[in-house]
Tab-separated table of C-alpha atoms in Angstrom:
chain	number	residue	atom	x	y	z
A	1	GLY	CA	-66.287	-129.881	92.467
A	2	ALA	CA	-62.666	-130.873	92.204
A	3	GLY	CA	-62.418	-131.992	95.787
A	4	VAL	CA	-64.411	-132.478	98.965
A	5	SER	CA	-65.299	-129.101	100.422
A	6	GLN	CA	-66.060	-128.558	104.105
A	7	SER	CA	-67.291	-125.437	105.814
A	8	PRO	CA	-66.588	-123.698	108.018
A	9	SER	CA	-62.914	-124.561	108.317
A	10	ASN	CA	-62.879	-123.357	111.908
A	11	LYS	CA	-65.712	-122.878	114.379
A	12	VAL	CA	-65.545	-121.638	117.940
A	13	THR	CA	-68.802	-121.943	119.836
A	14	GLU	CA	-70.019	-121.577	123.363
A	15	LYS	CA	-71.001	-124.620	125.356
A	16	GLY	CA	-74.695	-125.351	124.911
A	17	LYS	CA	-75.040	-123.799	121.455
A	18	ASP	CA	-75.939	-125.765	118.326
A	19	VAL	CA	-73.570	-126.011	115.356
A	20	GLU	CA	-73.937	-127.134	111.742
A	21	LEU	CA	-71.066	-128.511	109.749
A	22	ARG	CA	-71.333	-128.809	105.991
A	23	CYS	CA	-69.765	-131.186	103.500
A	24	ASP	CA	-69.921	-130.907	99.725
A	25	PRO	CA	-68.564	-134.144	98.219
A	26	ILE	CA	-67.015	-134.745	94.834
A	27	SER	CA	-69.675	-134.721	92.147
A	28	GLY	CA	-70.772	-138.266	91.324
A	29	HIS	CA	-69.520	-139.804	94.575
A	30	THR	CA	-72.505	-141.662	95.988
A	31	ALA	CA	-70.935	-142.628	99.323
A	32	LEU	CA	-70.240	-139.992	101.978
A	33	TYR	CA	-68.649	-140.514	105.385
A	34	TRP	CA	-68.206	-138.419	108.530
A	35	TYR	CA	-65.325	-138.988	110.936
A	36	ARG	CA	-64.148	-137.208	114.064
A	37	GLN	CA	-60.448	-136.804	114.788
A	38	SER	CA	-59.342	-136.001	118.310
A	39	LEU	CA	-55.808	-135.614	119.604
A	40	GLY	CA	-54.486	-139.024	120.545
A	41	GLN	CA	-57.706	-140.789	119.568
A	42	GLY	CA	-57.333	-141.284	115.864
A	43	LEU	CA	-60.253	-141.156	113.449
A	44	GLU	CA	-63.600	-142.132	114.909
A	45	PHE	CA	-66.273	-143.245	112.435
A	46	LEU	CA	-69.565	-141.365	112.895
A	47	ILE	CA	-71.917	-142.126	110.013
A	48	TYR	CA	-72.042	-142.892	106.327
A	49	PHE	CA	-74.528	-142.197	103.561
A	50	GLN	CA	-75.209	-144.209	100.453
A	51	GLY	CA	-77.176	-141.758	98.367
A	52	ASN	CA	-79.469	-139.974	100.791
A	53	SER	CA	-79.917	-142.826	103.215
A	54	ALA	CA	-77.814	-143.607	106.273
A	55	PRO	CA	-78.010	-147.361	106.875
A	56	ASP	CA	-76.091	-147.251	110.136
A	57	LYS	CA	-76.224	-144.389	112.630
A	58	SER	CA	-74.757	-146.308	115.545
A	59	GLY	CA	-71.421	-144.474	115.298
A	60	LEU	CA	-72.944	-141.162	116.342
A	61	PRO	CA	-71.653	-140.463	119.895
A	62	SER	CA	-74.982	-139.341	121.347
A	63	ASP	CA	-78.488	-138.247	120.402
A	64	ARG	CA	-77.189	-134.671	120.256
A	65	PHE	CA	-75.584	-135.613	116.941
A	66	SER	CA	-77.571	-135.895	113.738
A	67	ALA	CA	-76.755	-135.863	110.052
A	68	GLU	CA	-78.614	-135.606	106.816
A	69	ARG	CA	-77.854	-135.645	103.124
A	70	THR	CA	-80.075	-134.170	100.476
A	71	GLY	CA	-80.121	-134.708	96.731
A	72	GLY	CA	-77.374	-137.287	97.029
A	73	SER	CA	-74.904	-134.456	97.428
A	74	VAL	CA	-74.403	-132.008	100.300
A	75	SER	CA	-74.432	-133.352	103.836
A	76	THR	CA	-74.895	-131.527	107.126
A	77	LEU	CA	-73.719	-132.757	110.516
A	78	THR	CA	-75.556	-131.038	113.367
A	79	ILE	CA	-74.447	-131.058	116.986
A	80	GLN	CA	-77.004	-129.772	119.463
A	81	ARG	CA	-76.190	-128.379	122.901
A	82	THR	CA	-72.459	-128.658	122.294
A	83	GLN	CA	-70.182	-129.870	125.079
A	84	GLN	CA	-66.448	-129.366	125.528
A	85	GLU	CA	-65.797	-133.006	124.708
A	86	ASP	CA	-67.222	-132.339	121.231
A	87	SER	CA	-64.111	-130.284	120.420
A	88	ALA	CA	-62.335	-132.060	117.587
A	89	VAL	CA	-61.690	-131.945	113.866
A	90	TYR	CA	-64.674	-133.242	111.918
A	91	LEU	CA	-63.674	-134.805	108.623
A	92	CYS	CA	-65.905	-135.632	105.705
A	93	ALA	CA	-64.940	-138.056	102.957
A	94	SER	CA	-66.564	-139.296	99.795
A	95	SER	CA	-65.925	-142.334	97.641
A	96	LEU	CA	-66.686	-143.185	94.033
A	97	GLY	CA	-67.694	-146.733	94.897
A	98	ARG	CA	-66.646	-149.511	97.198
A	99	VAL	CA	-64.317	-147.872	99.672
A	100	ASP	CA	-62.055	-150.898	99.837
A	101	ALA	CA	-61.333	-150.430	96.137
A	102	TYR	CA	-61.468	-146.666	95.688
A	103	GLY	CA	-60.550	-145.366	99.106
A	104	TYR	CA	-61.652	-142.084	100.609
A	105	THR	CA	-61.161	-138.557	99.367
A	106	PHE	CA	-61.198	-136.386	102.469
A	107	GLY	CA	-61.997	-132.745	102.896
A	108	SER	CA	-59.731	-130.513	104.979
A	109	GLY	CA	-62.064	-130.767	107.940
A	110	THR	CA	-63.832	-128.418	110.317
A	111	ARG	CA	-61.965	-127.684	113.539
A	112	LEU	CA	-64.605	-127.282	116.241
A	113	THR	CA	-63.703	-125.688	119.554
A	114	VAL	CA	-66.311	-125.559	122.296
A	115	VAL	CA	-65.501	-123.024	125.009
B	1	THR	CA	-65.052	-154.341	116.937
B	2	GLN	CA	-62.013	-154.401	114.703
B	3	LEU	CA	-58.952	-152.596	116.057
B	4	LEU	CA	-55.754	-151.563	114.315
B	5	GLU	CA	-52.634	-150.948	116.369
B	6	GLN	CA	-49.941	-148.792	114.832
B	7	SER	CA	-46.350	-148.593	115.971
B	8	PRO	CA	-44.411	-146.588	116.680
B	9	GLN	CA	-46.691	-143.700	117.642
B	10	PHE	CA	-43.889	-141.176	117.163
B	11	LEU	CA	-40.695	-141.389	115.139
B	12	SER	CA	-38.078	-138.725	114.558
B	13	ILE	CA	-35.098	-139.619	112.372
B	14	GLN	CA	-32.445	-137.948	110.259
B	15	GLU	CA	-32.752	-137.403	106.542
B	16	GLY	CA	-31.413	-140.371	104.599
B	17	GLU	CA	-32.291	-143.020	107.182
B	18	ASN	CA	-34.673	-145.902	106.593
B	19	LEU	CA	-37.745	-146.638	108.698
B	20	THR	CA	-40.638	-149.049	109.037
B	21	VAL	CA	-44.096	-148.412	110.428
B	22	TYR	CA	-46.303	-151.300	111.509
B	23	CYS	CA	-50.047	-151.820	111.542
B	24	ASN	CA	-51.372	-154.885	113.387
B	25	SER	CA	-54.725	-156.415	114.199
B	26	SER	CA	-56.244	-159.652	115.410
B	27	SER	CA	-58.964	-159.239	112.775
B	28	VAL	CA	-58.907	-160.095	109.097
B	29	PHE	CA	-59.447	-157.245	106.662
B	30	SER	CA	-60.596	-157.478	103.058
B	31	SER	CA	-58.158	-154.718	102.211
B	32	LEU	CA	-55.909	-152.259	103.933
B	33	GLN	CA	-55.110	-148.699	103.000
B	34	TRP	CA	-52.399	-146.249	104.002
B	35	TYR	CA	-53.025	-142.528	104.212
B	36	ARG	CA	-50.737	-139.576	104.880
B	37	GLN	CA	-52.031	-136.463	106.637
B	38	GLU	CA	-50.371	-133.057	106.902
B	39	PRO	CA	-51.357	-130.402	109.478
B	40	GLY	CA	-54.630	-128.669	108.650
B	41	GLU	CA	-55.473	-131.093	105.865
B	42	GLY	CA	-57.435	-134.294	105.510
B	43	PRO	CA	-55.706	-137.644	105.024
B	44	VAL	CA	-54.638	-138.474	101.474
B	45	LEU	CA	-54.736	-142.035	100.166
B	46	LEU	CA	-51.306	-143.488	99.351
B	47	VAL	CA	-52.073	-147.103	98.517
B	48	THR	CA	-54.565	-149.955	98.817
B	49	VAL	CA	-53.403	-153.548	99.342
B	50	VAL	CA	-55.894	-156.335	98.823
B	51	THR	CA	-54.177	-159.704	98.522
B	52	GLY	CA	-52.414	-161.453	101.404
B	53	GLY	CA	-48.649	-161.142	100.892
B	54	GLU	CA	-49.048	-158.303	98.407
B	55	VAL	CA	-46.212	-155.798	98.099
B	56	LYS	CA	-46.653	-152.402	96.464
B	57	LYS	CA	-44.001	-149.774	95.829
B	58	LEU	CA	-44.518	-146.048	95.502
B	59	LYS	CA	-41.126	-144.468	94.786
B	60	ARG	CA	-39.237	-144.808	98.097
B	61	LEU	CA	-42.250	-146.236	99.950
B	62	THR	CA	-42.874	-149.991	100.121
B	63	PHE	CA	-46.159	-151.325	101.462
B	64	GLN	CA	-46.773	-154.932	102.431
B	65	PHE	CA	-49.959	-156.754	103.395
B	66	GLY	CA	-49.507	-159.733	105.703
B	67	ASP	CA	-50.221	-163.230	104.402
B	68	ALA	CA	-53.183	-163.579	106.770
B	69	ARG	CA	-54.478	-160.082	105.921
B	70	LYS	CA	-54.269	-159.010	109.555
B	71	ASP	CA	-51.252	-156.739	109.406
B	72	SER	CA	-49.331	-154.397	107.161
B	73	SER	CA	-46.108	-152.451	107.084
B	74	LEU	CA	-44.844	-149.299	105.449
B	75	HIS	CA	-41.119	-149.030	104.772
B	76	ILE	CA	-39.515	-145.758	103.699
B	77	THR	CA	-36.045	-145.812	102.190
B	78	ALA	CA	-33.750	-142.788	102.434
B	79	ALA	CA	-36.341	-140.627	104.184
B	80	GLN	CA	-36.685	-137.002	103.095
B	81	PRO	CA	-38.028	-133.991	105.074
B	82	GLY	CA	-40.998	-134.014	102.696
B	83	ASP	CA	-42.006	-137.410	104.123
B	84	THR	CA	-42.861	-135.717	107.424
B	85	GLY	CA	-46.489	-136.236	108.396
B	86	LEU	CA	-49.026	-138.456	110.128
B	87	TYR	CA	-49.273	-141.917	108.548
B	88	LEU	CA	-52.535	-143.773	109.063
B	89	CYS	CA	-53.466	-147.319	108.217
B	90	ALA	CA	-57.110	-148.179	107.647
B	91	GLY	CA	-58.785	-151.534	107.212
B	92	ALA	CA	-61.945	-152.493	105.381
B	93	SER	CA	-64.090	-155.226	106.873
B	94	GLU	CA	-65.216	-158.272	104.943
B	95	ARG	CA	-68.244	-156.160	103.974
B	96	GLY	CA	-65.953	-154.168	101.766
B	97	GLY	CA	-65.848	-151.093	103.934
B	98	ALA	CA	-69.466	-150.173	103.329
B	99	ASP	CA	-69.713	-149.597	107.057
B	100	GLY	CA	-66.649	-147.379	107.075
B	101	LEU	CA	-62.953	-148.044	107.430
B	102	THR	CA	-61.304	-148.731	110.765
B	103	PHE	CA	-58.324	-146.448	111.313
B	104	GLY	CA	-55.248	-146.883	113.448
B	105	LYS	CA	-54.229	-143.965	115.668
B	106	GLY	CA	-51.377	-143.120	113.338
B	107	THR	CA	-47.631	-142.708	113.363
B	108	HIS	CA	-46.275	-139.179	113.632
B	109	LEU	CA	-43.143	-139.105	111.485
B	110	ILE	CA	-40.611	-136.273	111.562
B	111	ILE	CA	-37.635	-136.278	109.223
B	112	GLN	CA	-34.901	-133.908	110.382
B	113	PRO	CA	-32.847	-132.237	107.624
């Protein structure tokens, strides 16, 4: 597609429920990144994919968080048993190549509110 | 862990004034990028600086990378209301950012008409 697409754009969920956030990167972008943006905290790196593999998962805040990418394209970030502190904007970005050369193209994010 | 400190956190000025935003770290970065984010949208890349001492201009915006590649600044001349937004600096490690960029917390800029 023309840009990075994220869905849903907004999600309100009850504490304890599971949620799935989806990211559809720009076609041909092999690298995909997930970040979390909280008020006053800036962008927190969660995980990145090169193709379908995630070399480093250490940025995920807890074992309730998981992510996968299939076919080198769409990625899903899953949060199990959501907690109020999970409320944030979850941003997905893709990159054509080395991010220090090409930079990120971000989606508009999913605003998650846990009540 | 590489950290980027941005200052000021908040800045509200009148249209036509000049301003500078700073991004500092004790770590060396292979490159540094500046993004601008508007409410409800993701950050948009403005510029990438790679070489120590490099200066890049984008219309009224001037970006500079420190000689030691540890800091950067963004200078806006004759600010316009359209410049309002959250400005973020982001550094790539010596691994080229393969492990993700490190972001500063941002500078919230408001330009009053």
